[in-house]
Amino acid sequence: VIRSLQGTVFLAKEELKPGIETFVKKGADWVILTTGIGTDTLIESALELQLGEAFMNILSSAHIASRGYKTFAALKKHGIQPDVSDEDGTVRDLISKLEDKELQGKRVMVQLHGENAPALIDFLHHKGADVLQLMP
């Protein structure tokens, strides 16, 4: 069965707050964004926490990987051009685009989209990245 997650998973604001605070405190070398609505939600949540400017500064200085055209559009809205984008909207293709990137010891924030992404997280751990997962 193939179905959209939209409308079946909902924002968990209180659970998101510590992750955003950690992201702002520690920063990130790479940010991997997997949905447009998730990207917008992270930015809006950071603004509500009075961390919007710091959050956007990290996004502007980090390497960005973007999955899907809606994520690309959300970033464009904020003047951010991803360093890496998939070609077919899949995590699998995004992983292939990250394959040659040096991630050993790098801090990587991953915005999940209502489900865990074990293939992506396993890939990042295998590459030696320090991963922070945020699931808005």
Rosetta silent file (secondary structure, phi, psi, omega in degrees, C-alpha in Angstrom):
SEQUENCE: VIRSLQGTVFLAKEELKPGIETFVKKGADWVILTTGIGTDTLIESALELQLGEAFMNILSSAHIASRGYKTFAALKKHGIQPDVSDEDGTVRDLISKLEDKELQGKRVMVQLHGENAPALIDFLHHKGADVLQLMP
SCORE:     score description
SCORE:     0.000 S_00000001
   1 L     0.000  129.065  176.510    0.000    0.000    0.000 S_00000001
   2 L  -112.226  127.216  179.655    1.356    3.376   -0.986 S_00000001
   3 L  -147.757  154.444  177.088   -0.096    6.399    0.753 S_00000001
   4 L   -74.678  145.881  174.501    0.840    9.952    1.526 S_00000001
   5 L   -82.770  -18.797 -178.924    1.914   10.817    5.064 S_00000001
   6 L   -58.809  130.568  179.570    0.323   14.245    4.756 S_00000001
   7 L    85.102   -4.714  179.292   -2.665   14.456    7.036 S_00000001
   8 L  -112.137  -14.822  176.152   -1.711   11.290    8.914 S_00000001
   9 L  -126.366  146.566 -172.754    1.126   12.681   11.037 S_00000001
  10 L  -130.655  157.307 -177.373    0.979   15.896   13.020 S_00000001
  11 L   -59.450  130.807  175.644    3.358   18.445   14.527 S_00000001
  12 L  -112.871   78.735 -172.622    4.817   17.525   17.912 S_00000001
  13 H   -56.096  -48.348 -177.330    5.926   20.995   18.985 S_00000001
  14 H   -64.756  -35.754  178.967    7.135   20.175   22.483 S_00000001
  15 H   -72.021  -25.141 -178.246    9.153   17.188   21.247 S_00000001
  16 H   -79.627  -31.206 -174.525   10.747   19.360   18.541 S_00000001
  17 H   -53.251  -50.308 -179.139   11.916   22.161   20.862 S_00000001
  18 H   -62.168  -34.356  178.664   14.975   20.376   22.384 S_00000001
  19 H   -66.594  -42.752  177.807   16.191   19.345   18.938 S_00000001
  20 H   -64.516  -42.385  178.595   16.002   22.881   17.585 S_00000001
  21 H   -61.893  -41.344  177.718   17.787   24.192   20.675 S_00000001
  22 H   -63.831  -44.304  179.024   20.545   21.583   20.221 S_00000001
  23 H   -57.981  -46.535 -178.945   20.853   22.450   16.530 S_00000001
  24 H   -67.776  -38.205 -178.793   21.223   26.160   17.297 S_00000001
  25 H   -69.481  -45.184 -174.643   23.677   25.523   20.138 S_00000001
  26 H   -93.920  -22.479 -176.464   25.936   23.057   18.290 S_00000001
  27 L    74.467 -171.740  179.578   25.430   24.109   14.681 S_00000001
  28 L  -158.016  145.550  173.463   25.873   21.765   11.745 S_00000001
  29 L   -83.756  -36.818  178.969   28.266   21.186    8.898 S_00000001
  30 E  -129.806  144.088  172.857   25.507   19.602    6.805 S_00000001
  31 E  -127.061  124.487  178.581   21.722   19.936    6.921 S_00000001
  32 E  -110.635  117.038 -177.186   19.617   17.341    5.112 S_00000001
  33 E  -111.906  130.960 -170.929   16.045   18.444    4.486 S_00000001
  34 L  -112.908  -11.532  176.205   13.532   15.905    3.233 S_00000001
  35 L  -146.310  150.086  176.797   10.210   17.773    2.902 S_00000001
  36 H   -66.543  -45.779 -179.293    9.090   21.294    2.137 S_00000001
  37 H   -65.376  -35.848  177.059    6.510   21.353    4.921 S_00000001
  38 H   -66.797  -40.177  177.251    9.096   19.983    7.369 S_00000001
  39 H   -61.840  -49.836  178.774   11.594   22.648    6.328 S_00000001
  40 H   -60.400  -40.154 -179.270    9.005   25.397    6.787 S_00000001
  41 H   -64.351  -41.452  177.615    7.934   23.906   10.134 S_00000001
  42 H   -61.425  -45.407 -178.907   11.500   23.884   11.457 S_00000001
  43 H   -64.625  -46.554  178.978   11.994   27.521   10.474 S_00000001
  44 H   -61.838  -41.019  179.765    8.615   28.587   11.917 S_00000001
  45 H   -65.910  -40.365  177.653    9.278   26.662   15.146 S_00000001
  46 H   -62.565  -41.097  177.279   12.709   28.267   15.506 S_00000001
  47 H   -61.303  -44.671  179.419   11.109   31.695   15.070 S_00000001
  48 H   -62.352  -30.189  179.279    8.514   30.903   17.751 S_00000001
  49 L   -86.499    7.251 -177.081   11.345   29.887   20.101 S_00000001
  50 L    63.620   28.388 -179.867   13.092   33.218   19.436 S_00000001
  51 L  -118.756   12.863 -174.372   15.881   31.245   17.707 S_00000001
  52 H   -59.729  -45.611 -177.869   14.969   32.122   14.130 S_00000001
  53 H   -64.428  -46.287  179.365   17.965   34.311   13.337 S_00000001
  54 H   -63.928  -41.373  178.701   20.481   31.810   14.731 S_00000001
  55 H   -59.653  -48.705 -178.615   18.681   28.939   12.960 S_00000001
  56 H   -66.898  -34.224  176.480   18.760   30.738    9.605 S_00000001
  57 H   -62.291  -40.552  178.362   22.425   31.696   10.083 S_00000001
  58 H   -66.645  -45.051  178.138   23.310   28.014   10.501 S_00000001
  59 H   -58.554  -40.175 -177.533   21.245   27.060    7.440 S_00000001
  60 H   -69.300  -28.101 -176.971   22.972   29.777    5.421 S_00000001
  61 H   -99.927  -15.783 -179.512   26.465   28.638    6.385 S_00000001
  62 L   -82.958  160.901  167.103   25.965   24.844    6.350 S_00000001
  63 E   -74.507  138.541 -177.309   26.079   22.578    3.327 S_00000001
  64 E  -117.299  132.436  170.511   22.502   21.743    2.402 S_00000001
  65 E  -115.207  132.542 -173.418   21.159   18.523    0.908 S_00000001
  66 E  -124.988  130.670  175.644   17.580   18.676   -0.342 S_00000001
  67 L  -109.951  122.749  174.281   15.193   15.832   -1.210 S_00000001
  68 L    92.826  150.966 -176.772   12.214   16.631   -3.398 S_00000001
  69 H   -70.657  -28.623  178.867   11.008   19.626   -5.361 S_00000001
  70 H   -70.666  -35.516  176.296    8.877   20.984   -2.499 S_00000001
  71 H   -66.113  -44.574  177.908   11.925   21.101   -0.230 S_00000001
  72 H   -57.159  -43.673  179.623   13.883   22.857   -2.975 S_00000001
  73 H   -65.450  -39.507  178.567   11.052   25.410   -3.299 S_00000001
  74 H   -63.158  -41.293  178.084   10.926   25.974    0.479 S_00000001
  75 H   -66.289  -43.816 -179.564   14.662   26.666    0.526 S_00000001
  76 H   -57.678  -38.687  178.292   14.441   28.960   -2.495 S_00000001
  77 H   -56.540  -30.356 -178.297   11.783   30.986   -0.654 S_00000001
  78 L  -102.586   11.098  177.201   14.442   31.720    1.987 S_00000001
  79 L    72.650   25.708 -178.775   17.222   32.412   -0.528 S_00000001
  80 L  -110.583  126.908  178.306   19.055   29.151    0.171 S_00000001
  81 L  -103.287  120.788  179.284   20.528   27.095   -2.662 S_00000001
  82 L   -67.043  148.440  174.824   21.196   23.425   -1.786 S_00000001
  83 L   -79.299  -30.982 -176.932   24.643   21.986   -2.431 S_00000001
  84 E  -136.095  134.015  175.058   23.136   18.573   -3.174 S_00000001
  85 E  -137.783  147.889  175.144   19.696   17.656   -4.547 S_00000001
  86 L   -75.585  168.032  176.853   18.170   14.378   -5.628 S_00000001
  87 L  -107.333  -16.075 -173.733   16.911   13.925   -9.172 S_00000001
  88 L  -129.529   11.599  176.926   13.924   11.674   -8.539 S_00000001
  89 L    79.555   11.451 -177.573   12.491   12.634   -5.134 S_00000001
  90 L  -110.307  151.910  173.973   13.896    9.605   -3.317 S_00000001
  91 H   -64.727  -36.660  179.931   16.129    9.245   -0.304 S_00000001
  92 H   -56.810  -45.625  179.709   18.013    6.564   -2.240 S_00000001
  93 H   -68.448  -37.168  177.597   19.016    9.082   -4.928 S_00000001
  94 H   -61.663  -42.670  176.932   19.917   11.672   -2.294 S_00000001
  95 H   -58.550  -43.686 -179.566   22.218    9.110   -0.644 S_00000001
  96 H   -62.334  -33.392  178.828   23.910    8.483   -3.994 S_00000001
  97 H   -73.752  -23.537  179.691   24.526   12.233   -4.352 S_00000001
  98 H   -91.451   -8.885 -173.141   26.113   12.332   -0.868 S_00000001
  99 L   -52.609  -41.208 -175.926   28.292    9.286   -1.466 S_00000001
 100 L   -91.734    5.531  179.864   31.417   11.278   -2.426 S_00000001
 101 L   -86.004  142.581  177.990   31.045   13.917    0.312 S_00000001
 102 L   -80.863  111.775 -177.785   33.393   13.891    3.308 S_00000001
 103 L  -118.072   -3.642 -179.709   31.148   13.367    6.329 S_00000001
 104 L   -57.753  120.749  177.753   33.595   11.813    8.809 S_00000001
 105 L    74.480    3.305 -179.104   33.297   13.744   12.085 S_00000001
 106 L   -85.922  144.754  173.966   30.850   16.237   10.566 S_00000001
 107 E   -84.263  124.272 -177.335   27.721   17.345   12.405 S_00000001
 108 E  -126.571  122.112  173.911   24.709   16.533   10.244 S_00000001
 109 E   -97.092  131.261  178.369   21.127   17.536   11.038 S_00000001
 110 E  -117.715  121.598  173.908   18.483   15.443    9.286 S_00000001
 111 E   -88.616  112.724  178.981   14.893   16.649    9.033 S_00000001
 112 L   -85.263  168.385 -172.322   12.773   13.527    8.929 S_00000001
 113 L  -126.884   53.190  175.521    9.302   13.432    7.412 S_00000001
 114 L    92.980  -11.471  176.183    6.958   11.616    9.735 S_00000001
 115 L  -141.569  158.810  172.613    8.862    8.341    9.625 S_00000001
 116 L   -69.743  157.839  178.316   12.380    7.279   10.416 S_00000001
 117 L  -123.805   73.551 -172.795   14.751    7.036    7.462 S_00000001
 118 H   -58.091  -37.111 -179.615   16.941    4.069    8.435 S_00000001
 119 H   -63.843  -42.880  179.700   18.780    3.844    5.109 S_00000001
 120 H   -67.568  -46.544 -178.516   19.788    7.513    5.295 S_00000001
 121 H   -65.394  -43.221  177.055   20.718    7.408    8.977 S_00000001
 122 H   -60.574  -42.687  177.524   22.695    4.159    8.549 S_00000001
 123 H   -57.925  -47.917 -178.574   24.520    5.708    5.569 S_00000001
 124 H   -64.008  -42.986  177.286   25.457    8.793    7.602 S_00000001
 125 H   -63.054  -41.461  178.568   26.655    6.733   10.570 S_00000001
 126 H   -61.164  -34.194  178.142   28.675    4.517    8.220 S_00000001
 127 L   -79.553   -3.886  176.779   30.320    7.678    6.828 S_00000001
 128 L    87.698   18.208 -178.601   31.240    8.692   10.409 S_00000001
 129 L   -80.411  151.382  171.746   28.831   11.612   10.781 S_00000001
 130 E   -94.242  107.975 -167.654   27.496   12.906   14.111 S_00000001
 131 E  -103.586  130.426  170.407   23.751   12.869   13.348 S_00000001
 132 E  -112.485  120.796 -179.979   20.971   14.944   14.918 S_00000001
 133 E  -101.552  127.513  175.703   17.512   13.811   13.797 S_00000001
 134 E  -120.715  127.829 -179.224   14.605   16.248   13.921 S_00000001
 135 L  -122.704   89.434  179.745   11.097   15.050   13.110 S_00000001
 136 L   -69.257    0.000    0.000    8.680   17.984   12.960 S_00000001
